[in-house]
Coordinates of C-alpha atoms in Angstrom, one line a residue:
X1 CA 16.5 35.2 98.6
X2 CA 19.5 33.5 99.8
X3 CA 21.5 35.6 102.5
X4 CA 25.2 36.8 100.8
X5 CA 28.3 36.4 102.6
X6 CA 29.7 38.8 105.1
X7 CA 33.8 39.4 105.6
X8 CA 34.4 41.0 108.5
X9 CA 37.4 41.6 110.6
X10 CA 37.9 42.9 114.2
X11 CA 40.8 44.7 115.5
X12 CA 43.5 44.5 118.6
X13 CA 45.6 47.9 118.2
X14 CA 47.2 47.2 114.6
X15 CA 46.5 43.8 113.9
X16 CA 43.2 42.0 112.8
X17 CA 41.3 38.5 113.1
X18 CA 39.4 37.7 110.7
X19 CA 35.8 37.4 111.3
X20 CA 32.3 35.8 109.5
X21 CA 32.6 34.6 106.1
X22 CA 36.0 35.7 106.2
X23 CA 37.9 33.5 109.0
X24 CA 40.4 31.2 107.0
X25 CA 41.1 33.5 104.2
X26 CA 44.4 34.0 102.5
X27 CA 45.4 37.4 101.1
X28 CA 48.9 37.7 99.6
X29 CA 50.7 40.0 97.5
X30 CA 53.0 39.9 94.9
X31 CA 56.4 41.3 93.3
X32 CA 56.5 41.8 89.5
X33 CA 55.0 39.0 87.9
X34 CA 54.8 36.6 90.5
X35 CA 52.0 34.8 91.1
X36 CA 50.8 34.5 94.8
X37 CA 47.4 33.0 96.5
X38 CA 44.8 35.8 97.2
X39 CA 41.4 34.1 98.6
X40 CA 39.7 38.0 98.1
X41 CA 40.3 37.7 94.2
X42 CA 37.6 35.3 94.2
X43 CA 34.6 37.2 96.0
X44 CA 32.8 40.6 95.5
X45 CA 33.5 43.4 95.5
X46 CA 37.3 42.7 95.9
X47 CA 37.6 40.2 92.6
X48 CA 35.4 42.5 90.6
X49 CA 37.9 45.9 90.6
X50 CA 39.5 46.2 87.8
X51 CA 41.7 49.1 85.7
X52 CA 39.4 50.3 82.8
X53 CA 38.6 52.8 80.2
X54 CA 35.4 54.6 80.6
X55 CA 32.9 56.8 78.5
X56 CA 30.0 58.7 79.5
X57 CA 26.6 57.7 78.2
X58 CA 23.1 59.6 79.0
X59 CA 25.4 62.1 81.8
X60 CA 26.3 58.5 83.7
X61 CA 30.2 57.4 83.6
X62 CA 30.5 53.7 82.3
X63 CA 33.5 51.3 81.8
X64 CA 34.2 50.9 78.0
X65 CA 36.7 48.4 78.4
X66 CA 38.6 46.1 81.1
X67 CA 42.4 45.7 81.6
X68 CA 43.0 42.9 79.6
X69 CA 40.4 43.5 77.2
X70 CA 40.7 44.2 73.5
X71 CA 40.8 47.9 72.9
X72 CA 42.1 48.6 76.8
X73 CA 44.5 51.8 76.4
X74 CA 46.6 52.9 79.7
X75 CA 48.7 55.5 77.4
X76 CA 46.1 57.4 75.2
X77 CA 42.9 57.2 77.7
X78 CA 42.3 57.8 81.3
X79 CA 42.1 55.0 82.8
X80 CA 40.6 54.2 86.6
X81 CA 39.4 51.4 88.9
X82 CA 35.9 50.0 88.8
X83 CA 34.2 49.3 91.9
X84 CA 30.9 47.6 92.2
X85 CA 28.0 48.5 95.1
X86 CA 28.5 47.4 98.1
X87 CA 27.5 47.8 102.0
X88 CA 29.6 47.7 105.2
X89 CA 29.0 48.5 109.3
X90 CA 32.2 49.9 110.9
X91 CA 32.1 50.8 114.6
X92 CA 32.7 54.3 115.5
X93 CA 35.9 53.3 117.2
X94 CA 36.9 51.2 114.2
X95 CA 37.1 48.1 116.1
X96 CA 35.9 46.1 113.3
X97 CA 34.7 46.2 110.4
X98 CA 32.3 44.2 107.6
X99 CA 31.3 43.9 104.5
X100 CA 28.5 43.0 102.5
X101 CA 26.8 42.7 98.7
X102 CA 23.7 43.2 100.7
X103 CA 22.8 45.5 102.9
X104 CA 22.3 43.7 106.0
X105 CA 20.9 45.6 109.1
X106 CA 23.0 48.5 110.2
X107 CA 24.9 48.2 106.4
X108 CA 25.2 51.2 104.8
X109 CA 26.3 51.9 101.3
X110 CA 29.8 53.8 101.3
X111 CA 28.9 57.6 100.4
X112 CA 30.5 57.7 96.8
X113 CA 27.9 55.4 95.7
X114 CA 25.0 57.9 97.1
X115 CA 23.6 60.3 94.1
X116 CA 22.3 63.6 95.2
X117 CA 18.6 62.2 94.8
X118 CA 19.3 59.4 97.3
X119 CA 19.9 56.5 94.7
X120 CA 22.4 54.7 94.7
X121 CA 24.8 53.6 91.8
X122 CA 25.4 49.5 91.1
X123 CA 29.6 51.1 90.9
X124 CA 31.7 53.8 90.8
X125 CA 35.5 54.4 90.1
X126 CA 38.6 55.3 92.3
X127 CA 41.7 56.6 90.5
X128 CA 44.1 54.0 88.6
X129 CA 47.5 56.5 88.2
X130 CA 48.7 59.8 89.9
X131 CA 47.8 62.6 87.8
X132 CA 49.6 63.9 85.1
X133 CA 49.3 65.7 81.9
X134 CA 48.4 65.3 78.7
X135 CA 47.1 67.2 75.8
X136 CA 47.4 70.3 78.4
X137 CA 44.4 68.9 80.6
X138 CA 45.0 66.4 83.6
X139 CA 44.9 63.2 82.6
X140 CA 45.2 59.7 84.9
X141 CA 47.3 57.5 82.3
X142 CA 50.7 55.6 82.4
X143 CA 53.7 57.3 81.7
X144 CA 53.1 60.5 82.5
X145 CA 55.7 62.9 85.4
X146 CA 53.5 63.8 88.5
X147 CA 51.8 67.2 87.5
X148 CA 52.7 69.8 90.8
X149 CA 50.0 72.6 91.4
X150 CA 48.4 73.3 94.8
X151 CA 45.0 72.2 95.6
X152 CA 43.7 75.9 94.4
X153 CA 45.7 74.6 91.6
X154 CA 43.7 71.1 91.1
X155 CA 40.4 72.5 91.8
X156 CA 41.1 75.4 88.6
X157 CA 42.5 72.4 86.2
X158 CA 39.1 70.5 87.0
X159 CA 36.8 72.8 87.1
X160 CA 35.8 72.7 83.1
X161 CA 36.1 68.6 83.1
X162 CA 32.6 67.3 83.8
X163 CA 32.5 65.1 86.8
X164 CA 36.1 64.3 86.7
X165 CA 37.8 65.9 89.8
X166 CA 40.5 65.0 92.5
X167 CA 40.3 62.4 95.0
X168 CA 38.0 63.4 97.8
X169 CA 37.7 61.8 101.0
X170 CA 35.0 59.7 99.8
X171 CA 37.7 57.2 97.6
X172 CA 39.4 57.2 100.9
X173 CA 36.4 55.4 102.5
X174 CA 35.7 52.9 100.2
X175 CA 39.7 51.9 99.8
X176 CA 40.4 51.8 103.5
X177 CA 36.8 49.7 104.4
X178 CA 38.3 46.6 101.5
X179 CA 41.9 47.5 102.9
X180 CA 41.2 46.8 106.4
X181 CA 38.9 43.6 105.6
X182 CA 41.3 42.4 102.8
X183 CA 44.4 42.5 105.2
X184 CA 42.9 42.2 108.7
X185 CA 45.3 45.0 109.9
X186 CA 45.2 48.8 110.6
X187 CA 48.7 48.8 109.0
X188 CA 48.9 48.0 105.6
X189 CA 52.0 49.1 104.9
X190 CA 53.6 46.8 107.3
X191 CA 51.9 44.8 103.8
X192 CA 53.5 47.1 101.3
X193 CA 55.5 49.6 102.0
X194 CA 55.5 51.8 99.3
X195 CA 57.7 54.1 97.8
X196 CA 58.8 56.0 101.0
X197 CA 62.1 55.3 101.1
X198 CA 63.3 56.8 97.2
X199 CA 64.8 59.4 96.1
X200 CA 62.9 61.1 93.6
X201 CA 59.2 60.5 92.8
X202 CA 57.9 57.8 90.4
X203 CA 56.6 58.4 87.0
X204 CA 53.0 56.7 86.8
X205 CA 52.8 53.5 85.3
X206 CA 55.5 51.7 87.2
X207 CA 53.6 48.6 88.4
X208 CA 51.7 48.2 85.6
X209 CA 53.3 44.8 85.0
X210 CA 52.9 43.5 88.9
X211 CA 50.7 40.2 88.2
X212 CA 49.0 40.0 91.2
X213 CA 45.9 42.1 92.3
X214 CA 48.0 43.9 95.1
X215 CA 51.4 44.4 94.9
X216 CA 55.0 46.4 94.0
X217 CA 57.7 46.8 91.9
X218 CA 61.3 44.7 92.8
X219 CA 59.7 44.2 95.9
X220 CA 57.4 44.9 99.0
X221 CA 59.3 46.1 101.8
X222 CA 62.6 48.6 101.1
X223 CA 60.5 51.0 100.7
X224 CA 62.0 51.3 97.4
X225 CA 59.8 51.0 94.6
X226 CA 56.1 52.0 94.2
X227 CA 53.0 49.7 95.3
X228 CA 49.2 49.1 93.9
X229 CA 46.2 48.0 95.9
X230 CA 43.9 46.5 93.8
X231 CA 44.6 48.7 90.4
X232 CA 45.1 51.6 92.4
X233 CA 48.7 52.5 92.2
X234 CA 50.2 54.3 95.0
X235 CA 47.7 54.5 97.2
X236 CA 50.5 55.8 99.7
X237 CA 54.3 56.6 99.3
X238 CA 55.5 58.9 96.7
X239 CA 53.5 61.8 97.1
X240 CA 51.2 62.9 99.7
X241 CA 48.1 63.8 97.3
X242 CA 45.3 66.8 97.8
X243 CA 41.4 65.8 99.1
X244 CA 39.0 68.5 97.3
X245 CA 36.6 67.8 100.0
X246 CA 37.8 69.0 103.0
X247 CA 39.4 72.3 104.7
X248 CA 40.4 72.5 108.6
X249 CA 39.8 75.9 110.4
X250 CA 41.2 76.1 113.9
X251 CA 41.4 72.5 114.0
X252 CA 37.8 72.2 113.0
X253 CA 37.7 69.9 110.1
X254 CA 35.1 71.4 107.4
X255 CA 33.6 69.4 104.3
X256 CA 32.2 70.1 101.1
X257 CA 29.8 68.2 99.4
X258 CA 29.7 70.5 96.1
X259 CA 32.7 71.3 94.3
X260 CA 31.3 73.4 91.8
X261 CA 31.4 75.9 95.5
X262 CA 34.9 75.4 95.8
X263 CA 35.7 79.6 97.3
X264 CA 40.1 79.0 96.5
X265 CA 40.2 77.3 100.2
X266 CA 38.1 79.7 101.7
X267 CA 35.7 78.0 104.4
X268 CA 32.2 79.6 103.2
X269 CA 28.9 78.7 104.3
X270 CA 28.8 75.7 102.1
X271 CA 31.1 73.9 104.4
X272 CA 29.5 71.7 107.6
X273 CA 31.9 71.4 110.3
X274 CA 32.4 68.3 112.0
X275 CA 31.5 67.3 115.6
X276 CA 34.9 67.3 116.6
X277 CA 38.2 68.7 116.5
X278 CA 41.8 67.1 115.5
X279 CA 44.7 66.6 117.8
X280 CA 46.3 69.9 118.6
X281 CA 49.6 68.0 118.0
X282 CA 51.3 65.6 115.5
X283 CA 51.9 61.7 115.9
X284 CA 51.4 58.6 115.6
X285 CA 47.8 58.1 114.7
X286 CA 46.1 56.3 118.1
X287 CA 42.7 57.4 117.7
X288 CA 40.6 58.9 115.1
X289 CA 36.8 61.1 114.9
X290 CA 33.7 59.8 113.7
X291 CA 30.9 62.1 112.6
X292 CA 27.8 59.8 111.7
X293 CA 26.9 62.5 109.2
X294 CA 30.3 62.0 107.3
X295 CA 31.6 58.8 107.8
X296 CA 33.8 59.1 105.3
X297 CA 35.8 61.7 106.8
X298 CA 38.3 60.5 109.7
X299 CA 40.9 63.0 111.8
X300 CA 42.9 61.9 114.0
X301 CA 42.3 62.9 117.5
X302 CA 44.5 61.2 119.4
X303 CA 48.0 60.8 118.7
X304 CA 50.9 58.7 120.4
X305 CA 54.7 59.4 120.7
X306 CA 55.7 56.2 119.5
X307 CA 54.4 53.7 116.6
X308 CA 54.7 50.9 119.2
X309 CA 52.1 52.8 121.2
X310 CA 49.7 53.9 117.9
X311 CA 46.5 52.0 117.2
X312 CA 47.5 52.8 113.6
X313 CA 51.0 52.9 112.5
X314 CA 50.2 56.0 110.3
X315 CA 51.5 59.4 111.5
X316 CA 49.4 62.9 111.5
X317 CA 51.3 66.6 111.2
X318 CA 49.0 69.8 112.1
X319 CA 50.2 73.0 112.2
X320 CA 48.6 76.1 114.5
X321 CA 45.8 77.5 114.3
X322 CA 44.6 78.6 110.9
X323 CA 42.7 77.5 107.6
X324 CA 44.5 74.1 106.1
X325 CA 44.0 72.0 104.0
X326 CA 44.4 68.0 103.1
X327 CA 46.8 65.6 102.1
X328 CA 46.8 61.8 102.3
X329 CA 49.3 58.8 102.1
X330 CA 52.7 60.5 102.7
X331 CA 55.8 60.8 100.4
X332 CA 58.9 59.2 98.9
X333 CA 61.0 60.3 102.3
X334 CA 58.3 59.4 105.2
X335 CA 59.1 55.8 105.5
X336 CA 57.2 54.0 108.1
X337 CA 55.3 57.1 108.9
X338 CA 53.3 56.8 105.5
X339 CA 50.2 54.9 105.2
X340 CA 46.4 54.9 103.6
X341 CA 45.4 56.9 107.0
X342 CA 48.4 58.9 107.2
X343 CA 47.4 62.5 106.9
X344 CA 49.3 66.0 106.9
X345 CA 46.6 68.6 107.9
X346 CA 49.9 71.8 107.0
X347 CA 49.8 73.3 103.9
X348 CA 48.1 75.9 103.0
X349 CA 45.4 75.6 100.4
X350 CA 47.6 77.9 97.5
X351 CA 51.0 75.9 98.0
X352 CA 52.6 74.3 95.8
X353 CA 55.7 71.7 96.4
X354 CA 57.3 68.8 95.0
X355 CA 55.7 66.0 97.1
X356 CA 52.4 67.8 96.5
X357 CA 50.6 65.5 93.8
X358 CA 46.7 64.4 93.2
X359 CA 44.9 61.7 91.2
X360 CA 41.9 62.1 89.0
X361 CA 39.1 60.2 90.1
X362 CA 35.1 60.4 88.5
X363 CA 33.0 62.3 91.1

């Protein structure tokens, strides 16, 4: 069988250089309906995500129909972004990074495409919209306000709805693997900035007319308008949004693996702790944890005063000692300090507030 390609990049503090199979590629982004050269458009698994409809047939989740597709609906159906299998090695200190349609040695398949039997699926979805409602049940479709409810909230709203649930960390390790690749930096809101710099939170739907596969709304860098990476729209800016998955206890961070034993943020004996503990301060993100049995979960344990002197230019809050839980991306007022690895370990698991949201994504 002929051997597939491999992209890979390696890292210098924030910024990338493009390794293997990916060394002379090109990946701009656009504004509105501009057209712009993206070389990762062309190859798996980044030219094969795409926004789509889905239905479930035989207890599996399947796409129904593609954006652009006859019978595509954004407004009456849920809508989120198909992702096909693939395999990546990432060092512990994230100082590069590949990826694969094979599984090479020392590839492993991100955990969201792991059943609970050990098989794996050929793709899964990540969410397409922030979560609103519709009908009186959360729904991930254009147009609708930012539904606010706490996490205890989220998990209550979803419990009755099959395998659809709120992002969990796993999303988060699949989008930041093709993010770091794709843009050969730590930073990729030096890319697109996001909507941190509004005032008032975006309805979903608003770059639903951006042509290119990554892009914003007016433009990529006030900090003005809303952003989409590759069908996923916001994935920072405008809210901070709520991971099911994980609760931090005295700085331990805790995950789940079965939400049907979500205890209303109460870390039970169906939580495994981590192997280490999160910076005892916030920052700007310098270094983070890595746990081989959950790769997909990442804390930042070192922090720096400065974004000059951060490995990452996203920033971590923590609060004292106590039982917290997760939020992800930052908000419509955090302006550089937003980001797809920016995280605010604060709130308590039953609070609800305005720059609180979630997004619906298939478990």
């Amino acid at each position: 069988m002929k051997e597939l390609k491999i992209y890979g990049v390696e890292f210098h503090g924030k910024s990338g250089t493009r390794t293997d199979d990916a060394r002379g590629m090109v990946a701009e982004v656009g504004v509105d309906d501009q057209t712009v050269r993206n070389d990762f458009d062309t190859v798996l698994p980044w030219g094969a995500m795409r926004r789509c409809n889905t239905a479930i047939v035989n207890g599996e989740r399947f796409p129904s129909s593609f954006e652009g597709d006859d019978g595509f609906d954004n407004v009456n159906a849920d809508v989120f972004v198909y992702v096909p299998l693939f395999f990546y090695q990432r060092a512990a200190d994230d100082s590069f990074c590949k990826v694969s349609m094979q599984q090479h040695d020392g590839f492993d398949a991100p955990r969201k495409f792991k059943r609970a039997d050990g098989t794996l699926r050929d793709f899964v979805f990540l969410p397409a919209y922030t979560a609103g409602v519709a009908d009186g049940k959360p729904a991930s479709r254009s147009g609708l306000d930012p539904f606010i409810t706490s996490l205890n909230g989220w998990m209550a709203l979803t419990a009755g709805m099959g395998d659809l649930l709120i992002e969990s960390t796993m999303d988060d390790e699949i989008k930041n693997i093709l993010l770091d690749v794709e843009f050969a930096t730590r930073d990729p809101q030096s890319i697109m900035a996001g909507a941190v710099n509004a005032d008032d939170v975006f309805p979903s739907g608003a770059c639903d007319n951006v042509r290119a596969s990554s892009g914003s709304l007016k433009d990529n860098q006030s900090g003005e308008y809303p952003c989409k990476y590759r069908g996923i729209e916001n994935p920072w800016g405008n809210q901070f949004r709520w991971r099911w998955d994980v609760l931090v206890k005295d700085r331990v961070p805790y995950v789940l693996t079965d939400p049907a034993k979500y205890a209303k943020g109460e870390v039970t004996a169906d939580y495994t702790p981590l192997s280490y503990k999160i910076s005892d301060c916030d920052g700007w993100a310098d270094e983070f944890g890595f746990d081989r049995a959950f790769p997909n979960v990442q804390f930042p344990t070192e922090v720096s005063s400065t974004y000059d002197k951060s490995g990452y230019g996203v920033y971590f809050w923590q609060w004292s000692e106590g039982t917290y839980a997760l939020l992800v991306g930052g908000d419509v007022a955090n302006g550089r300090l937003a980001g797809a690895r920016c995280c605010r370990v604060s709130p308590g698991p039953g609070r609800a507030f305005w720059i609180f949201g979630a997004a619906l994504s298939p478990a």
